[in-house]
Coordinates of N, CA and C in Angstrom, one line a residue:
X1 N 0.8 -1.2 0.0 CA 0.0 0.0 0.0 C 0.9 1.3 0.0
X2 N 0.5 2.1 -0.7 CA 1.6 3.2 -0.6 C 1.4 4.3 0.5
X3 N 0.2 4.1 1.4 CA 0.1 4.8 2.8 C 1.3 4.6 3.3
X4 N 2.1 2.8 3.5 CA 2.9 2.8 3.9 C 4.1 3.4 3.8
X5 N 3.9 4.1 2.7 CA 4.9 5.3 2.0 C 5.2 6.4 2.9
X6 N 4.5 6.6 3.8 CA 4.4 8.2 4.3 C 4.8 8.0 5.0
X7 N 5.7 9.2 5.8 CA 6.6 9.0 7.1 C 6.4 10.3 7.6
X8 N 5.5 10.5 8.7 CA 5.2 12.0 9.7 C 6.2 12.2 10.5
X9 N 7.3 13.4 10.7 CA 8.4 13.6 11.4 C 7.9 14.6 12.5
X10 N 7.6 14.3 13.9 CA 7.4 15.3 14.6 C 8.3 16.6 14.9
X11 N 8.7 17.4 15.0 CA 8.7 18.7 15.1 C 9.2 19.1 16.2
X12 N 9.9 19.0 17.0 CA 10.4 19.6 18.2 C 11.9 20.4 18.3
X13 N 11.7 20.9 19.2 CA 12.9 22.4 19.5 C 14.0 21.8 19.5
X14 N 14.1 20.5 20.0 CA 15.7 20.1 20.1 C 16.1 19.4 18.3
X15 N 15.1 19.4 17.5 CA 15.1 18.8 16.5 C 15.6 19.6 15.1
X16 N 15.7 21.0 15.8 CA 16.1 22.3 14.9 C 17.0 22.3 13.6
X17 N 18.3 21.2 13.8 CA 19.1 21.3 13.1 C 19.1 19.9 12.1
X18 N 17.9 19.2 12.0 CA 17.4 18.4 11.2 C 16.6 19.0 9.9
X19 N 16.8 18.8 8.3 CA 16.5 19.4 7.3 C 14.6 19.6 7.1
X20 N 13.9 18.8 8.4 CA 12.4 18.8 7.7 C 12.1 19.8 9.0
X21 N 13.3 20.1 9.8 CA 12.7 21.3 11.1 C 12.4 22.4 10.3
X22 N 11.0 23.6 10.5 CA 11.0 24.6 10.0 C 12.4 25.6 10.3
X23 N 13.1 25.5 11.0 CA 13.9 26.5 11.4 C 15.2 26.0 11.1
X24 N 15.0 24.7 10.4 CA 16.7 24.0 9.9 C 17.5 25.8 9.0
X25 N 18.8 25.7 9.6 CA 19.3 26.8 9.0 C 20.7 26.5 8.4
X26 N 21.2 26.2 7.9 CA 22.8 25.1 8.0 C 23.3 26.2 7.5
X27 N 24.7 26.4 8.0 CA 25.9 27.3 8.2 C 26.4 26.7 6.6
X28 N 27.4 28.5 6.3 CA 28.6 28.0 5.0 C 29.8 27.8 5.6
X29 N 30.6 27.6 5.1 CA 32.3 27.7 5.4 C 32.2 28.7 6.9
X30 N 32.0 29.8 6.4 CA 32.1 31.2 7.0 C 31.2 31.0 8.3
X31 N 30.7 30.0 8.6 CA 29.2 29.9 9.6 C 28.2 30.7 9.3
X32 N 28.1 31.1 8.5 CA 26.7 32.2 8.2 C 26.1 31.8 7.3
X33 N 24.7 31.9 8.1 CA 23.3 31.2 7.6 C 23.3 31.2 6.2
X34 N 23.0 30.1 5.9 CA 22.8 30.1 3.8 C 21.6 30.4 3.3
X35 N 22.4 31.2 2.0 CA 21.2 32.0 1.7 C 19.7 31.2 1.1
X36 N 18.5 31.6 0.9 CA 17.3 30.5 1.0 C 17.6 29.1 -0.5
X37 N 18.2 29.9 -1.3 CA 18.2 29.2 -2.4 C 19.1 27.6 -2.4
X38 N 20.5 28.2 -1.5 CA 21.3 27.6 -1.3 C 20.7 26.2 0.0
X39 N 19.6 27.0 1.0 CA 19.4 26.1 1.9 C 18.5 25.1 1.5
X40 N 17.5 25.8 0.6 CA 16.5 24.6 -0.2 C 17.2 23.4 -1.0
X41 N 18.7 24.2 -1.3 CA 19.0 22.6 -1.7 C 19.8 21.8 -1.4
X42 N 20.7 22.3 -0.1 CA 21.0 21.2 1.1 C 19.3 20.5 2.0
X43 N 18.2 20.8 2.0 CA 17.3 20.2 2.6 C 17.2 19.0 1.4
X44 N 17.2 19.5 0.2 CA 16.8 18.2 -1.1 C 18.2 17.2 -1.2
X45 N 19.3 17.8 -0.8 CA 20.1 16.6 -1.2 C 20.0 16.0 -0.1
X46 N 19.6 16.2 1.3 CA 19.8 15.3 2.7 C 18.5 14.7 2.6
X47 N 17.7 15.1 2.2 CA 15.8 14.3 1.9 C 16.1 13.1 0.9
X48 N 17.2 14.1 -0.2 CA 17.2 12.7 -1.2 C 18.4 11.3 -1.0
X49 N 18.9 12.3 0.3 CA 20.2 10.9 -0.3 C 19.5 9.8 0.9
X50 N 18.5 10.4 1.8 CA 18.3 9.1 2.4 C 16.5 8.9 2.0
X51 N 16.3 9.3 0.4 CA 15.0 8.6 0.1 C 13.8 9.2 0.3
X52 N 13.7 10.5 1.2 CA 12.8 10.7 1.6 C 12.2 12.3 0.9
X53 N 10.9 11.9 0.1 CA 10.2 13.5 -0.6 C 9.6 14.5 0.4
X54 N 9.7 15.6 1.1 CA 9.0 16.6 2.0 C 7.9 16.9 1.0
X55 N 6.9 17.0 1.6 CA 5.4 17.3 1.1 C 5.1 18.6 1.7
X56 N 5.6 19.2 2.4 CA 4.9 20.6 3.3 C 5.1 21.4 2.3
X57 N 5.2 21.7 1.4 CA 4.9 23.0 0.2 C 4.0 22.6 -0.9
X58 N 3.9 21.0 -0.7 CA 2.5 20.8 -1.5 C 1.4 22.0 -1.2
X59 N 1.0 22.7 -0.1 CA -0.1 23.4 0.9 C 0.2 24.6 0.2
X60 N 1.8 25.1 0.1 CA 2.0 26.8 0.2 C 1.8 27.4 -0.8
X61 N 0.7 27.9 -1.1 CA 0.2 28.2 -2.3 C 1.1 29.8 -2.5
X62 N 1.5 30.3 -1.0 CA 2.5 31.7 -1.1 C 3.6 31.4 -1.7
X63 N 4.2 30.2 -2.0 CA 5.9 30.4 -2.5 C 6.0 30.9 -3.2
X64 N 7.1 31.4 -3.7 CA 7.3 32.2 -4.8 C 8.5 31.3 -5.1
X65 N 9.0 30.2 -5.3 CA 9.4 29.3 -6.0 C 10.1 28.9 -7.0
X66 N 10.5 29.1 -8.2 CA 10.4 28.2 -9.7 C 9.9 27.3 -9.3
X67 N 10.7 26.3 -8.7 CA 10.2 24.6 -8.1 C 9.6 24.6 -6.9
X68 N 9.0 23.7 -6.9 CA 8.9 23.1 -5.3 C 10.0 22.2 -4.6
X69 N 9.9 22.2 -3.5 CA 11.0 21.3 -2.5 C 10.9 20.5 -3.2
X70 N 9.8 19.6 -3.3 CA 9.7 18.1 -3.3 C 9.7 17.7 -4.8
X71 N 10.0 18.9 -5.6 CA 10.3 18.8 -7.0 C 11.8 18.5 -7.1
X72 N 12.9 18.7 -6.6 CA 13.7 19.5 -6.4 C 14.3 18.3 -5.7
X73 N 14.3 17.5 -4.8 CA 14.2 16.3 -4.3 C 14.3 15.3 -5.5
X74 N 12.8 15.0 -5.5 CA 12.7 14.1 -6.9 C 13.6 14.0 -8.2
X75 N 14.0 15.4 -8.4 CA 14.7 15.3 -9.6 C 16.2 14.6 -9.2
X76 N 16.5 15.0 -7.8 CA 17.6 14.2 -7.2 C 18.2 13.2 -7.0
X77 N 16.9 12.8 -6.6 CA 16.5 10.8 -6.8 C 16.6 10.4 -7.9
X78 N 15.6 10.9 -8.5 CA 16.4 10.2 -10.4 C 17.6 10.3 -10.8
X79 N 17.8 11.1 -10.7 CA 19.4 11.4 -10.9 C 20.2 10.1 -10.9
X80 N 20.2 10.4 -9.0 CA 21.1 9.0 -9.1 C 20.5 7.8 -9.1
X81 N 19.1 7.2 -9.8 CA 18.9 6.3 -10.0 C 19.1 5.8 -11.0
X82 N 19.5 7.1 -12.3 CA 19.6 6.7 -13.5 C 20.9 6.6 -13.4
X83 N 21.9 7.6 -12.6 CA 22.6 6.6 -12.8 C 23.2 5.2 -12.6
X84 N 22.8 5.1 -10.9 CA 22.7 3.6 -11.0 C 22.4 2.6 -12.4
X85 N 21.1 3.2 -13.2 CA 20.7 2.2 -14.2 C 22.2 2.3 -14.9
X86 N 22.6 3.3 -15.4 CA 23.5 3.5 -16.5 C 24.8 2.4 -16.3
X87 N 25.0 2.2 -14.5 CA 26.1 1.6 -14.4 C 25.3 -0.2 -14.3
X88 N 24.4 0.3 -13.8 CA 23.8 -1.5 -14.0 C 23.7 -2.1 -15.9
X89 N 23.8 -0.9 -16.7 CA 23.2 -1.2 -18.0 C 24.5 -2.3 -18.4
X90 N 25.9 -1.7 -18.2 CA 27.2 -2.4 -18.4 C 26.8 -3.8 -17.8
X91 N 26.6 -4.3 -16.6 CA 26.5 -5.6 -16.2 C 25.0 -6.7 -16.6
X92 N 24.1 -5.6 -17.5 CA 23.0 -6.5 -17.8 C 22.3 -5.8 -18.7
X93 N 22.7 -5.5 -19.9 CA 22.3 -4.6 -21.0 C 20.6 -5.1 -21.8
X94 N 20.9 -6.1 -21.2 CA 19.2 -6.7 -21.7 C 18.2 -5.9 -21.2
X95 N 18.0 -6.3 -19.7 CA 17.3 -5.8 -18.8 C 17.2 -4.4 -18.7
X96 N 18.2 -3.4 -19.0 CA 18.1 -1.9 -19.0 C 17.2 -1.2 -20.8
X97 N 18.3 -2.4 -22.0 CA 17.3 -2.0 -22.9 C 16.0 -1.7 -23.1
X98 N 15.3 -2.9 -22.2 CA 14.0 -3.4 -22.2 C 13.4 -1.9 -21.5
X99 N 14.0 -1.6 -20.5 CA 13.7 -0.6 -19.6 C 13.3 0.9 -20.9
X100 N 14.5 1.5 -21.2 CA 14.8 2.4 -22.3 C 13.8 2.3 -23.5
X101 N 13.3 1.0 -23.7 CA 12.5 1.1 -24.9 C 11.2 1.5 -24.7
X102 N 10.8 1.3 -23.5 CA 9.5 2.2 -23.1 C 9.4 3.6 -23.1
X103 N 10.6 4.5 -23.2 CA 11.2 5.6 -23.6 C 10.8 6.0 -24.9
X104 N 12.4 5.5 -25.6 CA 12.6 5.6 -26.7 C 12.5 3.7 -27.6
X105 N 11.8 4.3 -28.5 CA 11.4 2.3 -29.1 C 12.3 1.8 -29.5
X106 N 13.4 2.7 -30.7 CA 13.9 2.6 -31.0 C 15.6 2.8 -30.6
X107 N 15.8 2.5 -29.3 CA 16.9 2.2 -28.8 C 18.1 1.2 -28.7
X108 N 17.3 0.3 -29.2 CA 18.5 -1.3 -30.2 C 19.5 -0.6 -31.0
X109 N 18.3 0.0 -31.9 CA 19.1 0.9 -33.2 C 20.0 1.6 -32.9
X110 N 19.6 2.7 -31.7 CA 20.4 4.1 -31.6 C 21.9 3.1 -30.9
X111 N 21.8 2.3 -29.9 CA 22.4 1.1 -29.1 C 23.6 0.5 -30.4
X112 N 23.2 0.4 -31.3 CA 23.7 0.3 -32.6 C 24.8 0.7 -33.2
X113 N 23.8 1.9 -33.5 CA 24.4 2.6 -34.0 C 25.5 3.8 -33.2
X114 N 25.8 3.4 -32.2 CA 26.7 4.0 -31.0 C 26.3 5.9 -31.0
X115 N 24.9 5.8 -30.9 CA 24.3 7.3 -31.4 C 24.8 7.7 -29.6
X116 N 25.5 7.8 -29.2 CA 25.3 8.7 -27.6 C 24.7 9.7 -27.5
X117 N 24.6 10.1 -27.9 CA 23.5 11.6 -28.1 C 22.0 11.4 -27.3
X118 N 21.2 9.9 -28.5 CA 20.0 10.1 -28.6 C 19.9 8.8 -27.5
X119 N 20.9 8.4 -27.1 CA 20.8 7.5 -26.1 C 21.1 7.9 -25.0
X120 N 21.5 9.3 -24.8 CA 21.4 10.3 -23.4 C 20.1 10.4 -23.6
X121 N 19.7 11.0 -24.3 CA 18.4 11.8 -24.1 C 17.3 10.6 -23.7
X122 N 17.1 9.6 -24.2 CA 16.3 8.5 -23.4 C 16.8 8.4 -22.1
X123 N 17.6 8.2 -21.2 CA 17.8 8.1 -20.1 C 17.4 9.4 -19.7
X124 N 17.4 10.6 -20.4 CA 16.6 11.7 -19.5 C 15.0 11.7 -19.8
X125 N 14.6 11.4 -20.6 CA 13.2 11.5 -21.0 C 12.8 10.2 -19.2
X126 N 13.7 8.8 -19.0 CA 13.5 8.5 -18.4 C 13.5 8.5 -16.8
X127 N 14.1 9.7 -16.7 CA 15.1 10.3 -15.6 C 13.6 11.1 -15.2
X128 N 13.1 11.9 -16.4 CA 12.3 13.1 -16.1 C 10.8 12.4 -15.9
X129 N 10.2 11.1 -16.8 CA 9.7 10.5 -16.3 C 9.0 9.7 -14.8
X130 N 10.1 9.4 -14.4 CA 10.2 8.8 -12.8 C 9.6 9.7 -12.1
X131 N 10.4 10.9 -12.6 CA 10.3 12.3 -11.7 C 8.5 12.4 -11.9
X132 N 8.0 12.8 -12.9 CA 7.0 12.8 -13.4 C 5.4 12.2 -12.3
X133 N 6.1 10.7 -12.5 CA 5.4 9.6 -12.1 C 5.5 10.0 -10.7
X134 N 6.0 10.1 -9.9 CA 6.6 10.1 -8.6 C 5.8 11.4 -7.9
X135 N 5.9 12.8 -8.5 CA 5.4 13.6 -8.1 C 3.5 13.5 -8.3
X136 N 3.0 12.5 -9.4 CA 1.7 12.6 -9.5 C 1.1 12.0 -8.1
X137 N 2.0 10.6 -7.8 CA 1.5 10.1 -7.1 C 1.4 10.7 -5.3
X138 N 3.1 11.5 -5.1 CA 2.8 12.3 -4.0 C 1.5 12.9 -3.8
X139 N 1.2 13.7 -4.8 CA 0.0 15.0 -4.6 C -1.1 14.4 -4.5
X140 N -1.1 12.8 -5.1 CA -2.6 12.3 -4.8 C -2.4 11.9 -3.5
X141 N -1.4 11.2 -2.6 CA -1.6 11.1 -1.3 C -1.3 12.2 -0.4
X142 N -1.0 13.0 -0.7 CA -0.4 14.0 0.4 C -1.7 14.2 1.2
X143 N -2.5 14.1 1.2 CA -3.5 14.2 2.2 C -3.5 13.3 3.7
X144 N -3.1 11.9 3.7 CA -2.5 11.4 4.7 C -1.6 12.3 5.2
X145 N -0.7 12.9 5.4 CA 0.1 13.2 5.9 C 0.8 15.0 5.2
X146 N 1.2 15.6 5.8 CA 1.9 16.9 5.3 C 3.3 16.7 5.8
X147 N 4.1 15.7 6.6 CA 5.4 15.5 6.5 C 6.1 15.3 4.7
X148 N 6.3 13.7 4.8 CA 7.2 13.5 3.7 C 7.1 11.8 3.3
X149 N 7.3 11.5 2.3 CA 6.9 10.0 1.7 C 8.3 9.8 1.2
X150 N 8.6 8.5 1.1 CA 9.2 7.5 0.3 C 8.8 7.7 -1.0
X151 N 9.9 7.7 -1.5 CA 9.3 7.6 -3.7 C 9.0 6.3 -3.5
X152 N 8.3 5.7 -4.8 CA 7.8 4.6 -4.7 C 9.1 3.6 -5.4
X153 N 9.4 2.6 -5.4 CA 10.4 1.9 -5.6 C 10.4 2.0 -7.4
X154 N 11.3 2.3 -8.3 CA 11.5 2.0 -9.9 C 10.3 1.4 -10.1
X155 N 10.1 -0.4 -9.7 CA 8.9 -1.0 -10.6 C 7.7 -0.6 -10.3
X156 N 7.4 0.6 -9.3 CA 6.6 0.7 -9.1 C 5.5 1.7 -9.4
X157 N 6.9 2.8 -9.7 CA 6.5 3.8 -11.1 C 5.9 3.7 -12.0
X158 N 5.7 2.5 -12.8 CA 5.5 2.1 -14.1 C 6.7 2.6 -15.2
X159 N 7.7 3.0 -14.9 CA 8.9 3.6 -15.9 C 9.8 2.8 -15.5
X160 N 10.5 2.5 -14.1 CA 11.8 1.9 -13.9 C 11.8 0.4 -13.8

């Protein structure tokens, strides 16, 4: 069930210096507070490197944004899952083609034809996909919960 997805982090004063505390502030070099753009994306690489999407700006209809957190996150996760794939593709190129052709169909060919180009671009079509899939499914649960969810595992996406 993907409820089991959701993880509610409670919130307390000694918890300040953890990335889903509202008042997480993390220091530069210099110790001085980083600036918001910079801190939004130390919260997404510490959310993403241990799995975890923040949903509390799903609500903030005030941001003023480009992205959302949990956009921003997500793209993170794919990242390095593609590249995981890219380095799993070397040890089992069947199983990743198969993957890629739901992409791009014609990937044998490009595979082929040593097109690296149009064989990047499938791994991002499928990079941005994940992302895609992942974010639909947050916003339909985020009602359980306004902490933060687990992405759903690759097979479970329907892309990976």
């Amino acid at each position: 069930m993907i409820e089991n997805l959701f993880l509610c982090e409670a919130v307390y004063v000694k918890n300040e210096k953890k990335w889903f505390h509202p008042a997480f502030n993390p220091l530069d070099r210099d110790e001085k507070p980083l600036s918001d753009r910079l801190k939004r994306n130390e919260i997404a690489k510490e959310a993403a490197d241990i799995g975890i999407v923040p949903l509390y700006e799903l609500y903030d209809s005030q941001s003023n944004h480009v992205r959302p957190l949990h956009k921003l996150v997500l793209e993170k996760i794919a990242s390095t899952k593609a590249i995981e794939l890219q380095h799993l593709f070397f040890e089992k190129p069947g199983k990743i083609t198969n993957l890629l052709e739901e992409v791009q169909p014609e990937i044998r060919d490009l595979i082929g034809e040593n097109n690296d180009q149009e064989i990047q671009n499938a791994w991002t079509t499928l990079y941005i996909a994940y992302s895609g899939d992942i974010d639909r499914v947050n916003r339909r649960k985020s009602s359980a919960c306004s902490g933060a969810s687990r992405p759903l595992k690759p097979e479970q996406s329907g892309h990976w």
